[in-house]
Amino acid sequence: MSMTVTEPKNSSDLIVVKHLKKYFPVRGGILQRTVAWVLALDDVSFTIKEGETLGLVGESGCGKTTVGRTMLRLTEPTAGSVTYQGVEIFDLQGEELKNMRRNMQIIFQDPYASLDPRVPIGESVAEGLRIHGVGDPKDRYDVAIQMLKKVGLEDYHARRYPHEFSGGQRQRIGIARALALSPTFIVCDEPVSALDVSIQSQVLNILKDLQNELGLTYLFIAHNLSVVEHISNRVAVMYLGKMVELASREELFRNPLHPYTQALMSAIPIPDPRVKRDRIILTGDVPSPLNPPSGCRFHPRCPVAMAHCKVEEPKFNEVSPSHFVACWRVG
């Protein structure tokens, strides 16, 4: 997988996320009262610069997808702030929120479940244009064809149904649909995790080419660190609803500082059987977000945890220029 990651031309912050929280209620009893809360996101802060790709990585259940969905208000937040070009998204209602969503789109993880099986994909791609009242039916169809061509499909594909396409083609359709309204910011929610490696490379190249052509900004959510390394300008690492490290791609992969990041890096396979990497094997299971550990949430599995780690939660500090870490041993 070969790809050149270009630096964003504009260094201003497009998205600013501050103290974002999302708690899901757990209901029980005859009256279905709230008996507990799932702390899916618990005080997450970061920025995304205009024209860059911010990679977001972590284990399943750490809150990556919830970050993206809450930023777009597909899931309503519990607390916190998300601004787009200085506009507070959580304050918008009605028509203002609808207009804002033209600027912020999402590519879903499952390229089949996100498409209506009863609707030709040309109509699916144009659906956002219809909802926002853009043009007449012919104009919308022309835009749909244009978007499909941008992702490597042809005119006649617009008349076909989702079941007639492969997984890679369906993901291209998802990209085309996200582009239809000419957004500036796209949440890519694990867009290649369900695809073969060769198809992953094609989809990633399409995303990068479109970013360079249209000046797009991405939040790229993924499990695969190798994919994130290829496409991202900066990388953020999450664990159990918290951000534990954030740095440029080069800095994070050259010098991971948080013990959890180091363990993730040690699991990246090396495509050379003669080279061996020292694996860091984490013990135990990921704690439940229903009842997260006190202090540092990683301390039950951390190989270098101290007594203080169990008591007080570390702050997310900048330990070197643009390199942020939440760990008592770093600072």
Coordinates of C-alpha atoms in Angstrom, one line a residue:
M1 CA 0.0 0.0 0.0
S2 CA 1.8 3.1 -1.2
M3 CA 0.5 6.6 -0.6
T4 CA 1.9 10.1 -0.1
V5 CA 0.3 12.0 2.8
T6 CA 0.3 15.7 2.0
E7 CA 0.3 18.3 4.7
P8 CA -2.8 20.5 5.0
K9 CA -2.3 23.8 3.2
N10 CA -4.4 25.7 5.8
S11 CA -3.3 25.3 9.4
S12 CA -6.4 26.9 10.9
D13 CA -8.7 24.7 13.1
L14 CA -11.9 23.6 11.2
I15 CA -13.3 21.5 14.1
V16 CA -12.7 22.2 17.8
V17 CA -14.0 19.5 20.3
K18 CA -13.9 20.5 24.0
H19 CA -14.8 18.2 27.0
L20 CA -17.1 16.0 24.9
K21 CA -19.2 13.6 26.9
K22 CA -21.7 10.9 26.0
Y23 CA -23.3 8.7 28.6
F24 CA -25.9 6.1 27.6
P25 CA -28.5 5.2 30.2
V26 CA -29.0 1.6 31.4
R27 CA -32.6 1.0 32.3
G28 CA -34.1 -1.7 34.5
G29 CA -37.0 -2.6 36.6
I30 CA -40.8 -2.5 35.9
L31 CA -40.7 1.3 35.4
Q32 CA -37.6 1.1 33.3
R33 CA -35.8 3.7 35.4
T34 CA -32.1 4.6 34.8
V35 CA -30.1 2.4 37.0
A36 CA -26.6 3.1 35.6
W37 CA -24.7 4.9 32.9
V38 CA -22.4 3.7 30.2
L39 CA -19.6 6.2 30.0
A40 CA -19.0 5.9 26.2
L41 CA -17.2 9.3 26.0
D42 CA -15.8 11.0 29.1
D43 CA -14.2 14.4 28.6
V44 CA -12.6 14.2 25.2
S45 CA -11.0 17.2 23.6
F46 CA -9.1 17.7 20.3
T47 CA -9.0 19.8 17.1
I48 CA -9.0 19.0 13.4
K49 CA -7.2 21.4 11.1
E50 CA -8.6 22.4 7.8
G51 CA -7.5 20.0 5.0
E52 CA -5.9 17.4 7.3
T53 CA -6.8 13.8 8.2
L54 CA -6.9 13.0 11.9
G55 CA -6.7 9.3 12.5
L56 CA -8.6 7.9 15.6
V57 CA -7.6 4.5 16.8
G58 CA -8.3 2.2 19.8
E59 CA -9.8 -1.1 20.7
S60 CA -13.4 -2.0 20.0
G61 CA -15.7 -0.3 22.4
C62 CA -13.3 2.5 23.3
G63 CA -15.7 5.2 21.9
K64 CA -14.3 6.0 18.5
T65 CA -17.5 5.7 16.5
T66 CA -19.4 7.5 19.3
V67 CA -17.0 10.5 18.8
G68 CA -17.8 10.7 15.1
R69 CA -21.6 10.3 15.5
T70 CA -21.8 12.7 18.4
M71 CA -19.8 15.4 16.6
L72 CA -22.4 15.2 13.8
R73 CA -25.3 15.0 16.2
L74 CA -26.4 11.7 14.9
T75 CA -26.1 10.9 18.6
E76 CA -27.0 13.7 21.0
P77 CA -24.2 14.7 23.5
T78 CA -24.4 14.6 27.2
A79 CA -22.1 17.5 27.6
G80 CA -19.3 19.4 25.9
S81 CA -18.8 21.6 22.8
V82 CA -18.1 21.0 19.1
T83 CA -17.6 24.0 16.9
Y84 CA -17.3 24.1 13.1
Q85 CA -15.6 27.2 11.8
G86 CA -16.5 28.9 15.1
V87 CA -20.2 27.8 15.0
E88 CA -21.3 25.8 18.0
I89 CA -23.0 22.7 16.5
F90 CA -24.8 21.7 19.7
D91 CA -26.7 25.1 19.8
L92 CA -28.2 24.7 16.3
Q93 CA -31.8 23.6 15.8
G94 CA -34.2 23.1 12.9
E95 CA -33.2 24.6 9.6
E96 CA -29.9 25.9 10.9
L97 CA -28.8 22.3 11.9
K98 CA -30.1 20.9 8.6
N99 CA -28.0 23.5 6.7
M100 CA -24.9 22.7 8.8
R101 CA -25.2 19.0 7.9
R102 CA -24.5 19.9 4.3
N103 CA -21.0 20.7 5.4
M104 CA -20.5 17.6 7.6
Q105 CA -21.1 14.1 6.2
I106 CA -20.2 10.5 7.3
I107 CA -19.1 7.3 5.5
F108 CA -20.5 4.4 7.5
Q109 CA -18.6 1.2 8.4
D110 CA -21.0 -1.2 6.8
P111 CA -21.4 -0.3 3.1
Y112 CA -24.4 -2.6 2.7
A113 CA -26.5 -1.8 5.8
S114 CA -26.2 1.9 5.1
L115 CA -27.8 1.5 1.6
D116 CA -31.6 0.9 1.1
P117 CA -31.8 -2.4 -0.8
R118 CA -35.0 -1.3 -2.5
V119 CA -33.6 1.9 -4.0
P120 CA -31.3 2.1 -7.0
I121 CA -28.0 3.5 -6.0
G122 CA -28.4 6.6 -8.2
E123 CA -31.3 7.6 -6.0
S124 CA -29.4 6.8 -2.8
V125 CA -26.6 9.1 -3.8
A126 CA -29.0 11.9 -4.7
E127 CA -31.1 11.5 -1.6
G128 CA -29.3 14.2 0.4
L129 CA -29.8 16.6 -2.5
R130 CA -33.5 15.9 -2.5
I131 CA -33.8 16.3 1.3
H132 CA -32.0 19.7 1.1
G133 CA -34.1 20.8 -2.0
V134 CA -31.1 21.2 -4.3
G135 CA -32.0 21.4 -8.0
D136 CA -34.7 19.5 -9.8
P137 CA -34.7 15.7 -10.3
K138 CA -32.6 15.9 -13.5
D139 CA -30.0 18.1 -11.8
R140 CA -29.8 15.8 -8.8
Y141 CA -29.4 12.7 -11.1
D142 CA -26.6 14.5 -13.0
V143 CA -24.8 15.2 -9.7
A144 CA -25.2 11.6 -8.6
I145 CA -23.7 10.4 -11.9
Q146 CA -20.8 12.9 -11.4
M147 CA -20.1 11.6 -7.9
L148 CA -20.2 8.0 -9.0
K149 CA -17.7 8.7 -11.7
K150 CA -15.4 10.5 -9.1
V151 CA -15.2 7.2 -7.2
G152 CA -14.6 5.0 -10.2
L153 CA -18.1 3.8 -11.2
E154 CA -20.0 4.4 -14.4
D155 CA -23.3 5.9 -15.5
Y156 CA -25.1 2.5 -15.8
H157 CA -24.3 1.7 -12.2
A158 CA -26.8 4.3 -11.1
R159 CA -29.7 2.1 -12.2
R160 CA -28.5 -1.0 -10.2
Y161 CA -29.4 -2.0 -6.7
P162 CA -27.0 -2.5 -3.7
H163 CA -27.0 -6.3 -3.9
E164 CA -25.6 -6.2 -7.4
F165 CA -22.3 -4.7 -6.1
S166 CA -19.2 -6.0 -4.3
G167 CA -18.2 -4.7 -0.9
G168 CA -15.6 -2.4 -2.4
Q169 CA -18.1 -1.0 -4.9
R170 CA -20.7 -0.4 -2.1
Q171 CA -18.1 1.5 -0.1
R172 CA -17.4 3.6 -3.2
I173 CA -21.1 4.3 -3.4
G174 CA -21.0 5.4 0.3
I175 CA -18.2 7.8 -0.5
A176 CA -20.1 9.2 -3.5
R177 CA -23.2 9.7 -1.3
A178 CA -21.2 11.6 1.3
L179 CA -19.7 13.8 -1.4
A180 CA -23.0 14.7 -3.1
L181 CA -23.7 17.8 -0.9
S182 CA -20.1 19.1 -1.4
P183 CA -19.2 18.9 2.3
T184 CA -15.9 20.1 3.7
F185 CA -15.7 17.6 6.6
I186 CA -16.3 13.9 6.5
V187 CA -16.2 11.3 9.3
C188 CA -14.8 8.1 7.8
D189 CA -16.1 5.4 10.3
E190 CA -13.8 2.4 9.6
P191 CA -14.5 2.7 5.8
V192 CA -12.1 -0.1 4.8
S193 CA -12.3 -2.5 7.8
A194 CA -14.7 -4.9 6.0
L195 CA -12.8 -4.9 2.7
D196 CA -10.0 -7.1 1.3
V197 CA -6.5 -5.6 1.5
S198 CA -6.3 -4.9 -2.3
I199 CA -9.7 -3.1 -2.2
Q200 CA -8.7 -1.2 0.9
S201 CA -5.8 0.3 -1.0
Q202 CA -8.1 1.4 -3.8
V203 CA -10.6 3.0 -1.4
L204 CA -7.9 4.8 0.5
N205 CA -6.4 6.1 -2.7
I206 CA -9.8 7.4 -3.7
L207 CA -10.2 9.2 -0.4
K208 CA -6.8 10.8 -0.6
D209 CA -7.3 11.9 -4.2
L210 CA -10.6 13.4 -3.4
Q211 CA -9.1 15.2 -0.4
N212 CA -6.4 16.8 -2.6
E213 CA -8.9 17.6 -5.3
L214 CA -11.8 19.0 -3.2
G215 CA -9.9 20.2 -0.1
L216 CA -11.7 17.8 2.3
T217 CA -11.0 17.3 6.0
Y218 CA -11.3 13.8 7.5
L219 CA -11.8 12.2 10.8
F220 CA -10.6 8.7 10.0
I221 CA -11.7 6.1 12.5
A222 CA -9.9 2.7 12.2
H223 CA -8.5 -0.3 14.0
N224 CA -5.7 -0.9 11.5
L225 CA -2.7 1.1 12.6
S226 CA -0.9 0.5 9.3
V227 CA -3.9 2.1 7.4
V228 CA -3.9 5.0 9.8
E229 CA -0.2 5.5 9.3
H230 CA -0.6 5.8 5.6
I231 CA -3.5 8.2 5.4
S232 CA -3.3 10.4 8.5
N233 CA -1.5 13.7 9.3
R234 CA -2.0 13.3 13.0
V235 CA -3.2 10.3 15.1
A236 CA -5.2 10.2 18.3
V237 CA -5.4 7.1 20.5
M238 CA -8.4 6.4 22.7
Y239 CA -8.9 4.0 25.6
L240 CA -12.2 3.4 27.4
G241 CA -13.8 6.7 26.5
K242 CA -10.7 8.8 27.1
M243 CA -8.0 10.3 24.8
V244 CA -4.6 9.0 26.0
E245 CA -2.3 10.3 23.3
L246 CA -2.3 12.7 20.3
A247 CA 0.6 13.5 18.0
S248 CA 1.7 13.9 14.4
R249 CA 1.8 10.6 12.5
E250 CA 5.6 10.7 12.3
E251 CA 6.0 11.5 16.0
L252 CA 3.5 8.9 17.3
F253 CA 4.9 6.0 15.3
R254 CA 8.5 7.0 16.0
N255 CA 8.1 7.8 19.7
P256 CA 4.9 6.4 21.3
L257 CA 4.9 7.5 24.9
H258 CA 1.7 6.1 26.5
P259 CA 2.0 2.4 27.6
Y260 CA -1.2 1.6 25.7
T261 CA 0.0 3.2 22.5
Q262 CA 3.3 1.3 22.9
A263 CA 1.3 -2.0 23.2
L264 CA -0.7 -1.2 20.1
M265 CA 2.4 -0.3 18.1
S266 CA 4.1 -3.6 19.1
A267 CA 1.2 -5.5 17.5
I268 CA 1.8 -4.1 14.1
P269 CA 3.1 -6.9 11.8
I270 CA 6.4 -6.4 10.0
P271 CA 6.4 -7.7 6.4
D272 CA 9.8 -9.3 6.8
P273 CA 10.1 -12.8 8.5
R274 CA 13.7 -12.1 9.4
V275 CA 12.7 -9.1 11.6
K276 CA 11.0 -9.7 14.9
R277 CA 9.3 -7.1 17.1
D278 CA 9.2 -7.3 20.9
R279 CA 5.5 -7.7 21.6
I280 CA 3.9 -6.1 24.7
I281 CA 1.2 -8.4 25.8
L282 CA -1.5 -6.7 27.9
T283 CA -3.0 -8.8 30.7
G284 CA -6.7 -8.9 31.5
D285 CA -9.7 -7.6 29.7
V286 CA -10.8 -4.1 28.9
P287 CA -12.9 -2.9 31.9
S288 CA -16.6 -2.1 31.5
P289 CA -17.5 1.5 30.7
L290 CA -20.4 0.9 33.1
N291 CA -17.9 0.9 36.0
P292 CA -14.5 2.2 34.8
P293 CA -11.5 2.0 37.1
S294 CA -10.6 4.9 39.4
G295 CA -7.6 7.0 38.5
C296 CA -6.1 6.1 35.2
R297 CA -8.4 3.8 33.3
F298 CA -5.6 1.9 31.9
H299 CA -3.9 1.1 35.2
P300 CA -5.4 -2.5 35.7
R301 CA -3.6 -3.6 32.4
C302 CA -0.6 -1.2 32.5
P303 CA 2.8 -3.0 32.8
V304 CA 4.3 0.1 34.4
A305 CA 1.5 1.3 36.6
M306 CA 2.3 3.0 40.0
A307 CA 0.2 3.3 43.1
H308 CA -0.6 6.9 42.2
C309 CA -2.2 5.7 38.9
K310 CA -4.9 4.0 40.8
V311 CA -5.9 7.1 42.7
E312 CA -5.8 10.1 40.5
E313 CA -6.6 10.5 36.8
P314 CA -3.7 11.9 34.7
K315 CA -4.2 15.2 32.8
F316 CA -4.0 15.2 29.0
N317 CA -0.8 17.4 28.8
E318 CA 1.4 18.6 26.0
V319 CA 4.7 17.0 26.8
S320 CA 6.5 18.2 23.6
P321 CA 5.3 20.5 20.8
S322 CA 1.9 19.1 19.6
H323 CA 2.4 15.8 21.4
F324 CA -0.2 15.2 24.1
V325 CA -0.2 12.3 26.6
A326 CA -2.3 11.4 29.6
C327 CA 0.1 9.4 31.7
W328 CA 1.7 10.0 35.1
R329 CA 5.1 8.5 34.0
V330 CA 5.3 11.0 31.1
G331 CA 5.7 14.7 31.6

